[in-house]
Structure formats: C-alpha cells, structure tokens
Amino acid sequence: MATKETPAVPLPPMPPLGSSRNARVLIIDEEQRQKDKSESVLTSGSMKNVEAMVKCANNTFFTLDFLEADYTSFYKDIRDFIAYHYNYLLIAKRQREMQFFPAELKTRYEDAKICLNDFKDEIVQTQGHILMVVKKKETFERQIVDAMELSGKLKECVVVLEQEEEALKREKQKSVIAHEIAHHEVQKLCTQVEAANNVLLKIDQRKMQLSMALSPPPNA
C-alpha cells in the first residue's frame, strides 16, 4: 500500500446523501475520476521530477484510501510507471554523460600516461641515487674493515713496542747502575794512579839524587 501523507490538494467532496446504491455509484465514479486525473497528470509529461510524481501518486492513494477503494492493481500500475520513468530518466542522464565520456576518458588517459612517465623517470632517477648511495656505503664498509684490520695490527705493534720499551727501560736502569759503579771505580783508580804517579815521581827524584851523589868529581 502507498505511504499515507497529508494531501497537497483539497479532499474530494462527500457524495450527497441518498440510497446506499447511489452513494456507492458516486464513490466508484470518484475513484475512477481520481485515477484518471492521476494518470493524466503523470503521463502528460509535465512532471520531469520523480519526487513530484511520487508526491502526486501518494495524494491520489490518500484520496482512494479515504474512499475505501480497492486500488491494488492501480497502485501496481502507477508504481511500475514511475519506476519505468525513473529508469528512463536515469538512462537519459547516463546517455548525456556518456556523450562527454570518451573525450573525458581520453583526457584522463593522457594525464595518466604523463603521470606514469613522470613516476617512471622518478623511479629511474631514484634508482640511480640508490646505486650511488650503495657504492658509497660499500666503500665505507670496506674502509671500516680495512681500518679495523689496520687497527688490530697497530694494536699488536703497540703491544710489541711497549714490551720493547719496558725491556729497554730495564736495560737503561742496569746501564745506569753499571755507570755509577764504573764511575766510582774510575774515581778510585784515578786516585790510585795519582798516588802511583806521585810514588814514581819521588822514586825518579831519589834516583836523580843518588845518581848525582855517586858521580866522581871532575878532576879525580
């Protein structure tokens, strides 16, 4: 059944009082008049809006409800007509849109191709940058490995040099001690040499005195 709304048109006039048979005839006539009026309005082509057609049909259904009419078949016909009209308008709208669709689609296609090429260029450029970065990274990694190896070797050299340094310090200390001992020995021997020289000098002087004393006089 139709959705009941407050009618946008005045209610149909009540049939005049009389026999129930006459009243029933008048009601049937009013039912038919309302149906004919609704069909005439809907099929006249004056209504281009589906919402307006639905409103007109609901007003007619309200009046038929008021007349307690059985309009099941009429409701179905109106519903099918409005649905057909709606589909017709929808198809017409799509046809109008499709008139411009190929050109619009072509424009979108060309724009998409441009975007695709731009992205392709960006990918190629970015890939080139990636390769450069990877090469630099690999170079630094090799340098790090070489530096680590060199650092290990240098540490070993430092250890050896530290050992040699300690050995040389011990040798130096021994040499210092030996130098002090030798210095004392030199001083001691120097004293002894001076004393021996003094003794020898005294001996020479004594020999000279004795030699002079034992020499014969010149006229002997």
PDB file of C-alpha atoms in Angstrom:
ATOM      1  CA  MET A   1       0.000   0.000   0.000  1.00  0.00           C
ATOM      2  CA  ALA A   2       1.108   3.611  -0.517  1.00  0.00           C
ATOM      3  CA  THR A   3       2.638   5.740   2.220  1.00  0.00           C
ATOM      4  CA  LYS A   4      -0.065   7.923   3.672  1.00  0.00           C
ATOM      5  CA  GLU A   5       0.672  11.648   3.724  1.00  0.00           C
ATOM      6  CA  THR A   6      -1.354  14.762   4.205  1.00  0.00           C
ATOM      7  CA  PRO A   7      -2.736  15.546   0.728  1.00  0.00           C
ATOM      8  CA  ALA A   8      -1.491  18.567  -1.101  1.00  0.00           C
ATOM      9  CA  VAL A   9      -4.969  19.001  -2.723  1.00  0.00           C
ATOM     10  CA  PRO A  10      -8.323  19.500  -1.014  1.00  0.00           C
ATOM     11  CA  LEU A  11     -10.211  16.389  -0.084  1.00  0.00           C
ATOM     12  CA  PRO A  12     -12.789  15.281  -2.646  1.00  0.00           C
ATOM     13  CA  PRO A  13     -16.355  16.363  -1.873  1.00  0.00           C
ATOM     14  CA  MET A  14     -18.501  13.968   0.068  1.00  0.00           C
ATOM     15  CA  PRO A  15     -21.167  12.267  -2.048  1.00  0.00           C
ATOM     16  CA  PRO A  16     -24.722  13.579  -1.493  1.00  0.00           C
ATOM     17  CA  LEU A  17     -26.999  11.720   0.815  1.00  0.00           C
ATOM     18  CA  GLY A  18     -29.267   9.164  -0.788  1.00  0.00           C
ATOM     19  CA  SER A  19     -29.611   5.452  -1.156  1.00  0.00           C
ATOM     20  CA  SER A  20     -26.582   3.322  -0.402  1.00  0.00           C
ATOM     21  CA  ARG A  21     -26.635   2.171  -4.003  1.00  0.00           C
ATOM     22  CA  ASN A  22     -26.430   5.720  -5.311  1.00  0.00           C
ATOM     23  CA  ALA A  23     -23.735   6.535  -2.786  1.00  0.00           C
ATOM     24  CA  ARG A  24     -21.741   3.540  -3.899  1.00  0.00           C
ATOM     25  CA  VAL A  25     -22.058   4.606  -7.549  1.00  0.00           C
ATOM     26  CA  LEU A  26     -20.866   8.076  -6.674  1.00  0.00           C
ATOM     27  CA  ILE A  27     -17.872   6.664  -4.780  1.00  0.00           C
ATOM     28  CA  ILE A  28     -16.952   4.443  -7.711  1.00  0.00           C
ATOM     29  CA  ASP A  29     -17.231   7.409 -10.057  1.00  0.00           C
ATOM     30  CA  GLU A  30     -14.981   9.466  -7.734  1.00  0.00           C
ATOM     31  CA  GLU A  31     -12.485   6.616  -7.569  1.00  0.00           C
ATOM     32  CA  GLN A  32     -12.302   6.484 -11.335  1.00  0.00           C
ATOM     33  CA  ARG A  33     -12.056  10.254 -11.586  1.00  0.00           C
ATOM     34  CA  GLN A  34      -9.147  10.331  -9.168  1.00  0.00           C
ATOM     35  CA  LYS A  35      -7.404   7.514 -11.062  1.00  0.00           C
ATOM     36  CA  ASP A  36      -7.974   9.204 -14.424  1.00  0.00           C
ATOM     37  CA  LYS A  37      -6.751  12.529 -13.064  1.00  0.00           C
ATOM     38  CA  SER A  38      -3.613  10.970 -11.607  1.00  0.00           C
ATOM     39  CA  GLU A  39      -2.865   9.046 -14.793  1.00  0.00           C
ATOM     40  CA  SER A  40      -3.434  12.167 -16.878  1.00  0.00           C
ATOM     41  CA  VAL A  41      -1.064  14.238 -14.783  1.00  0.00           C
ATOM     42  CA  LEU A  42       1.605  11.561 -14.635  1.00  0.00           C
ATOM     43  CA  THR A  43       1.532  10.744 -18.325  1.00  0.00           C
ATOM     44  CA  SER A  44       1.202  14.326 -19.580  1.00  0.00           C
ATOM     45  CA  GLY A  45       4.953  14.806 -19.483  1.00  0.00           C
ATOM     46  CA  SER A  46       4.648  17.971 -17.432  1.00  0.00           C
ATOM     47  CA  MET A  47       6.373  16.311 -14.494  1.00  0.00           C
ATOM     48  CA  LYS A  48      10.082  15.810 -15.058  1.00  0.00           C
ATOM     49  CA  ASN A  49      10.908  15.175 -11.425  1.00  0.00           C
ATOM     50  CA  VAL A  50      10.399  11.716  -9.943  1.00  0.00           C
ATOM     51  CA  GLU A  51       9.834  13.140  -6.465  1.00  0.00           C
ATOM     52  CA  ALA A  52       6.944  15.235  -7.766  1.00  0.00           C
ATOM     53  CA  MET A  53       5.432  12.169  -9.464  1.00  0.00           C
ATOM     54  CA  VAL A  54       5.655  10.188  -6.230  1.00  0.00           C
ATOM     55  CA  LYS A  55       4.005  13.036  -4.316  1.00  0.00           C
ATOM     56  CA  CYS A  56       1.174  13.229  -6.861  1.00  0.00           C
ATOM     57  CA  ALA A  57       0.639   9.474  -6.698  1.00  0.00           C
ATOM     58  CA  ASN A  58       0.630   9.471  -2.886  1.00  0.00           C
ATOM     59  CA  ASN A  59      -2.021  12.215  -2.869  1.00  0.00           C
ATOM     60  CA  THR A  60      -4.186  10.056  -5.140  1.00  0.00           C
ATOM     61  CA  PHE A  61      -3.600   6.983  -2.955  1.00  0.00           C
ATOM     62  CA  PHE A  62      -4.603   9.003   0.105  1.00  0.00           C
ATOM     63  CA  THR A  63      -7.871  10.028  -1.548  1.00  0.00           C
ATOM     64  CA  LEU A  64      -8.565   6.437  -2.608  1.00  0.00           C
ATOM     65  CA  ASP A  65      -7.875   5.311   0.946  1.00  0.00           C
ATOM     66  CA  PHE A  66     -10.360   7.901   2.148  1.00  0.00           C
ATOM     67  CA  LEU A  67     -12.926   6.494  -0.320  1.00  0.00           C
ATOM     68  CA  GLU A  68     -12.068   2.994   0.927  1.00  0.00           C
ATOM     69  CA  ALA A  69     -11.332   1.923  -2.632  1.00  0.00           C
ATOM     70  CA  ASP A  70      -9.514  -1.227  -3.670  1.00  0.00           C
ATOM     71  CA  TYR A  71      -6.733   0.144  -5.865  1.00  0.00           C
ATOM     72  CA  THR A  72      -4.227  -2.677  -5.691  1.00  0.00           C
ATOM     73  CA  SER A  73      -3.984  -3.013  -9.473  1.00  0.00           C
ATOM     74  CA  PHE A  74      -3.926   0.767  -9.950  1.00  0.00           C
ATOM     75  CA  TYR A  75      -1.149   1.097  -7.316  1.00  0.00           C
ATOM     76  CA  LYS A  76       0.922  -1.506  -9.146  1.00  0.00           C
ATOM     77  CA  ASP A  77       0.444   0.237 -12.490  1.00  0.00           C
ATOM     78  CA  ILE A  78       1.427   3.635 -11.055  1.00  0.00           C
ATOM     79  CA  ARG A  79       4.411   2.148  -9.246  1.00  0.00           C
ATOM     80  CA  ASP A  80       5.614   0.439 -12.425  1.00  0.00           C
ATOM     81  CA  PHE A  81       5.070   3.614 -14.440  1.00  0.00           C
ATOM     82  CA  ILE A  82       7.087   5.745 -12.001  1.00  0.00           C
ATOM     83  CA  ALA A  83       9.828   3.085 -11.856  1.00  0.00           C
ATOM     84  CA  TYR A  84       9.914   2.998 -15.660  1.00  0.00           C
ATOM     85  CA  HIS A  85      10.052   6.780 -15.807  1.00  0.00           C
ATOM     86  CA  TYR A  86      12.823   6.826 -13.199  1.00  0.00           C
ATOM     87  CA  ASN A  87      14.845   4.257 -15.165  1.00  0.00           C
ATOM     88  CA  TYR A  88      14.194   6.222 -18.355  1.00  0.00           C
ATOM     89  CA  LEU A  89      15.464   9.441 -16.762  1.00  0.00           C
ATOM     90  CA  LEU A  90      18.457   7.583 -15.326  1.00  0.00           C
ATOM     91  CA  ILE A  91      19.305   6.100 -18.731  1.00  0.00           C
ATOM     92  CA  ALA A  92      18.890   9.501 -20.394  1.00  0.00           C
ATOM     93  CA  LYS A  93      21.171  11.055 -17.800  1.00  0.00           C
ATOM     94  CA  ARG A  94      23.781   8.356 -18.381  1.00  0.00           C
ATOM     95  CA  GLN A  95      23.498   8.836 -22.134  1.00  0.00           C
ATOM     96  CA  ARG A  96      24.128  12.571 -21.729  1.00  0.00           C
ATOM     97  CA  GLU A  97      27.096  11.815 -19.506  1.00  0.00           C
ATOM     98  CA  MET A  98      28.409   9.242 -21.975  1.00  0.00           C
ATOM     99  CA  GLN A  99      28.394  11.872 -24.742  1.00  0.00           C
ATOM    100  CA  PHE A 100      31.297  13.581 -22.967  1.00  0.00           C
ATOM    101  CA  PHE A 101      32.799  10.428 -21.502  1.00  0.00           C
ATOM    102  CA  PRO A 102      35.103   9.444 -24.419  1.00  0.00           C
ATOM    103  CA  ALA A 103      36.739  12.881 -24.511  1.00  0.00           C
ATOM    104  CA  GLU A 104      36.979  12.982 -20.739  1.00  0.00           C
ATOM    105  CA  LEU A 105      38.309   9.442 -20.681  1.00  0.00           C
ATOM    106  CA  LYS A 106      40.904  10.312 -23.318  1.00  0.00           C
ATOM    107  CA  THR A 107      41.991  13.350 -21.302  1.00  0.00           C
ATOM    108  CA  ARG A 108      42.250  11.246 -18.165  1.00  0.00           C
ATOM    109  CA  TYR A 109      44.170   8.613 -20.127  1.00  0.00           C
ATOM    110  CA  GLU A 110      46.654  11.188 -21.399  1.00  0.00           C
ATOM    111  CA  ASP A 111      47.037  12.646 -17.916  1.00  0.00           C
ATOM    112  CA  ALA A 112      47.565   9.151 -16.513  1.00  0.00           C
ATOM    113  CA  LYS A 113      50.242   8.469 -19.160  1.00  0.00           C
ATOM    114  CA  ILE A 114      52.024  11.694 -18.223  1.00  0.00           C
ATOM    115  CA  CYS A 115      51.876  10.775 -14.543  1.00  0.00           C
ATOM    116  CA  LEU A 116      53.107   7.279 -15.393  1.00  0.00           C
ATOM    117  CA  ASN A 117      56.086   8.643 -17.320  1.00  0.00           C
ATOM    118  CA  ASP A 118      56.825  11.117 -14.531  1.00  0.00           C
ATOM    119  CA  PHE A 119      56.792   8.326 -11.968  1.00  0.00           C
ATOM    120  CA  LYS A 120      58.954   6.197 -14.273  1.00  0.00           C
ATOM    121  CA  ASP A 121      61.507   8.997 -14.549  1.00  0.00           C
ATOM    122  CA  GLU A 122      61.426   9.471 -10.791  1.00  0.00           C
ATOM    123  CA  ILE A 123      61.957   5.735 -10.276  1.00  0.00           C
ATOM    124  CA  VAL A 124      64.935   5.698 -12.670  1.00  0.00           C
ATOM    125  CA  GLN A 125      66.413   8.790 -11.032  1.00  0.00           C
ATOM    126  CA  THR A 126      65.837   7.428  -7.549  1.00  0.00           C
ATOM    127  CA  GLN A 127      67.352   4.078  -8.543  1.00  0.00           C
ATOM    128  CA  GLY A 128      70.437   5.906  -9.768  1.00  0.00           C
ATOM    129  CA  HIS A 129      70.708   7.706  -6.449  1.00  0.00           C
ATOM    130  CA  ILE A 130      70.263   4.402  -4.631  1.00  0.00           C
ATOM    131  CA  LEU A 131      73.128   2.847  -6.617  1.00  0.00           C
ATOM    132  CA  MET A 132      75.374   5.804  -5.783  1.00  0.00           C
ATOM    133  CA  VAL A 133      74.500   5.553  -2.105  1.00  0.00           C
ATOM    134  CA  VAL A 134      75.065   1.775  -2.118  1.00  0.00           C
ATOM    135  CA  LYS A 135      78.503   2.217  -3.727  1.00  0.00           C
ATOM    136  CA  LYS A 136      79.469   4.846  -1.166  1.00  0.00           C
ATOM    137  CA  LYS A 137      78.192   2.618   1.629  1.00  0.00           C
ATOM    138  CA  GLU A 138      80.175  -0.359   0.319  1.00  0.00           C
ATOM    139  CA  THR A 139      83.287   1.826   0.035  1.00  0.00           C
ATOM    140  CA  PHE A 140      82.920   2.988   3.626  1.00  0.00           C
ATOM    141  CA  GLU A 141      82.253  -0.572   4.768  1.00  0.00           C
ATOM    142  CA  ARG A 142      85.468  -1.734   3.086  1.00  0.00           C
ATOM    143  CA  GLN A 143      87.315   1.190   4.642  1.00  0.00           C
ATOM    144  CA  ILE A 144      85.886   0.259   8.041  1.00  0.00           C
ATOM    145  CA  VAL A 145      87.028  -3.342   7.586  1.00  0.00           C
ATOM    146  CA  ASP A 146      90.479  -2.191   6.444  1.00  0.00           C
ATOM    147  CA  ALA A 147      90.644   0.282   9.310  1.00  0.00           C
ATOM    148  CA  MET A 148      89.664  -2.431  11.792  1.00  0.00           C
ATOM    149  CA  GLU A 149      92.340  -4.740  10.395  1.00  0.00           C
ATOM    150  CA  LEU A 150      94.887  -1.909  10.469  1.00  0.00           C
ATOM    151  CA  SER A 151      93.774  -1.002  13.988  1.00  0.00           C
ATOM    152  CA  GLY A 152      94.316  -4.615  15.075  1.00  0.00           C
ATOM    153  CA  LYS A 153      97.774  -4.666  13.529  1.00  0.00           C
ATOM    154  CA  LEU A 154      98.643  -1.312  15.052  1.00  0.00           C
ATOM    155  CA  LYS A 155      97.474  -2.520  18.460  1.00  0.00           C
ATOM    156  CA  GLU A 156      99.748  -5.554  18.095  1.00  0.00           C
ATOM    157  CA  CYS A 157     102.614  -3.243  17.136  1.00  0.00           C
ATOM    158  CA  VAL A 158     101.871  -1.049  20.141  1.00  0.00           C
ATOM    159  CA  VAL A 159     101.980  -4.095  22.423  1.00  0.00           C
ATOM    160  CA  VAL A 160     105.335  -5.184  20.970  1.00  0.00           C
ATOM    161  CA  LEU A 161     106.727  -1.653  21.226  1.00  0.00           C
ATOM    162  CA  GLU A 162     105.508  -1.380  24.812  1.00  0.00           C
ATOM    163  CA  GLN A 163     107.310  -4.641  25.602  1.00  0.00           C
ATOM    164  CA  GLU A 164     110.469  -3.361  23.886  1.00  0.00           C
ATOM    165  CA  GLU A 165     110.126  -0.079  25.764  1.00  0.00           C
ATOM    166  CA  GLU A 166     109.912  -1.891  29.095  1.00  0.00           C
ATOM    167  CA  ALA A 167     112.918  -4.071  28.173  1.00  0.00           C
ATOM    168  CA  LEU A 168     114.918  -1.006  27.150  1.00  0.00           C
ATOM    169  CA  LYS A 169     113.976   0.767  30.376  1.00  0.00           C
ATOM    170  CA  ARG A 170     115.254  -2.205  32.332  1.00  0.00           C
ATOM    171  CA  GLU A 171     118.470  -2.196  30.259  1.00  0.00           C
ATOM    172  CA  LYS A 172     118.818   1.532  30.828  1.00  0.00           C
ATOM    173  CA  GLN A 173     118.402   1.048  34.555  1.00  0.00           C
ATOM    174  CA  LYS A 174     121.081  -1.642  34.509  1.00  0.00           C
ATOM    175  CA  SER A 175     123.321   0.643  32.466  1.00  0.00           C
ATOM    176  CA  VAL A 176     122.754   3.495  34.914  1.00  0.00           C
ATOM    177  CA  ILE A 177     123.728   1.258  37.823  1.00  0.00           C
ATOM    178  CA  ALA A 178     126.763  -0.073  35.927  1.00  0.00           C
ATOM    179  CA  HIS A 179     127.716   3.500  35.022  1.00  0.00           C
ATOM    180  CA  GLU A 180     127.618   4.540  38.647  1.00  0.00           C
ATOM    181  CA  ILE A 181     129.744   1.537  39.629  1.00  0.00           C
ATOM    182  CA  ALA A 182     132.186   2.263  36.809  1.00  0.00           C
ATOM    183  CA  HIS A 183     132.285   5.918  37.811  1.00  0.00           C
ATOM    184  CA  HIS A 184     133.191   5.039  41.359  1.00  0.00           C
ATOM    185  CA  GLU A 185     135.788   2.568  40.066  1.00  0.00           C
ATOM    186  CA  VAL A 186     137.262   5.220  37.761  1.00  0.00           C
ATOM    187  CA  GLN A 187     137.491   7.694  40.615  1.00  0.00           C
ATOM    188  CA  LYS A 188     139.122   5.031  42.778  1.00  0.00           C
ATOM    189  CA  LEU A 189     141.611   4.067  40.072  1.00  0.00           C
ATOM    190  CA  CYS A 190     142.273   7.709  39.304  1.00  0.00           C
ATOM    191  CA  THR A 191     143.200   8.252  42.935  1.00  0.00           C
ATOM    192  CA  GLN A 192     145.400   5.173  42.836  1.00  0.00           C
ATOM    193  CA  VAL A 193     147.037   6.343  39.576  1.00  0.00           C
ATOM    194  CA  GLU A 194     147.750   9.746  41.053  1.00  0.00           C
ATOM    195  CA  ALA A 195     149.228   8.097  44.111  1.00  0.00           C
ATOM    196  CA  ALA A 196     151.325   5.770  41.949  1.00  0.00           C
ATOM    197  CA  ASN A 197     152.496   8.689  39.860  1.00  0.00           C
ATOM    198  CA  ASN A 198     153.493  10.545  42.966  1.00  0.00           C
ATOM    199  CA  VAL A 199     155.407   7.489  44.174  1.00  0.00           C
ATOM    200  CA  LEU A 200     157.129   7.126  40.792  1.00  0.00           C
ATOM    201  CA  LEU A 201     157.939  10.808  40.783  1.00  0.00           C
ATOM    202  CA  LYS A 202     159.511  10.517  44.182  1.00  0.00           C
ATOM    203  CA  ILE A 203     161.436   7.452  43.055  1.00  0.00           C
ATOM    204  CA  ASP A 204     162.731   9.296  39.994  1.00  0.00           C
ATOM    205  CA  GLN A 205     163.739  12.223  42.159  1.00  0.00           C
ATOM    206  CA  ARG A 206     165.510   9.875  44.549  1.00  0.00           C
ATOM    207  CA  LYS A 207     167.337   8.183  41.697  1.00  0.00           C
ATOM    208  CA  MET A 208     168.409  11.547  40.407  1.00  0.00           C
ATOM    209  CA  GLN A 209     169.745  12.493  43.816  1.00  0.00           C
ATOM    210  CA  LEU A 210     171.584   9.209  44.177  1.00  0.00           C
ATOM    211  CA  SER A 211     172.998   9.442  40.684  1.00  0.00           C
ATOM    212  CA  MET A 212     174.352  12.872  41.363  1.00  0.00           C
ATOM    213  CA  ALA A 213     175.739  11.777  44.676  1.00  0.00           C
ATOM    214  CA  LEU A 214     177.642   8.826  43.187  1.00  0.00           C
ATOM    215  CA  SER A 215     179.145  10.688  40.251  1.00  0.00           C
ATOM    216  CA  PRO A 216     183.048  11.232  40.616  1.00  0.00           C
ATOM    217  CA  PRO A 217     184.405  14.757  40.800  1.00  0.00           C
ATOM    218  CA  PRO A 218     185.579  16.245  37.526  1.00  0.00           C
ATOM    219  CA  ASN A 219     189.303  16.405  38.425  1.00  0.00           C
ATOM    220  CA  ALA A 220     189.620  12.988  40.090  1.00  0.00           C
TER     221      ALA A 220
END
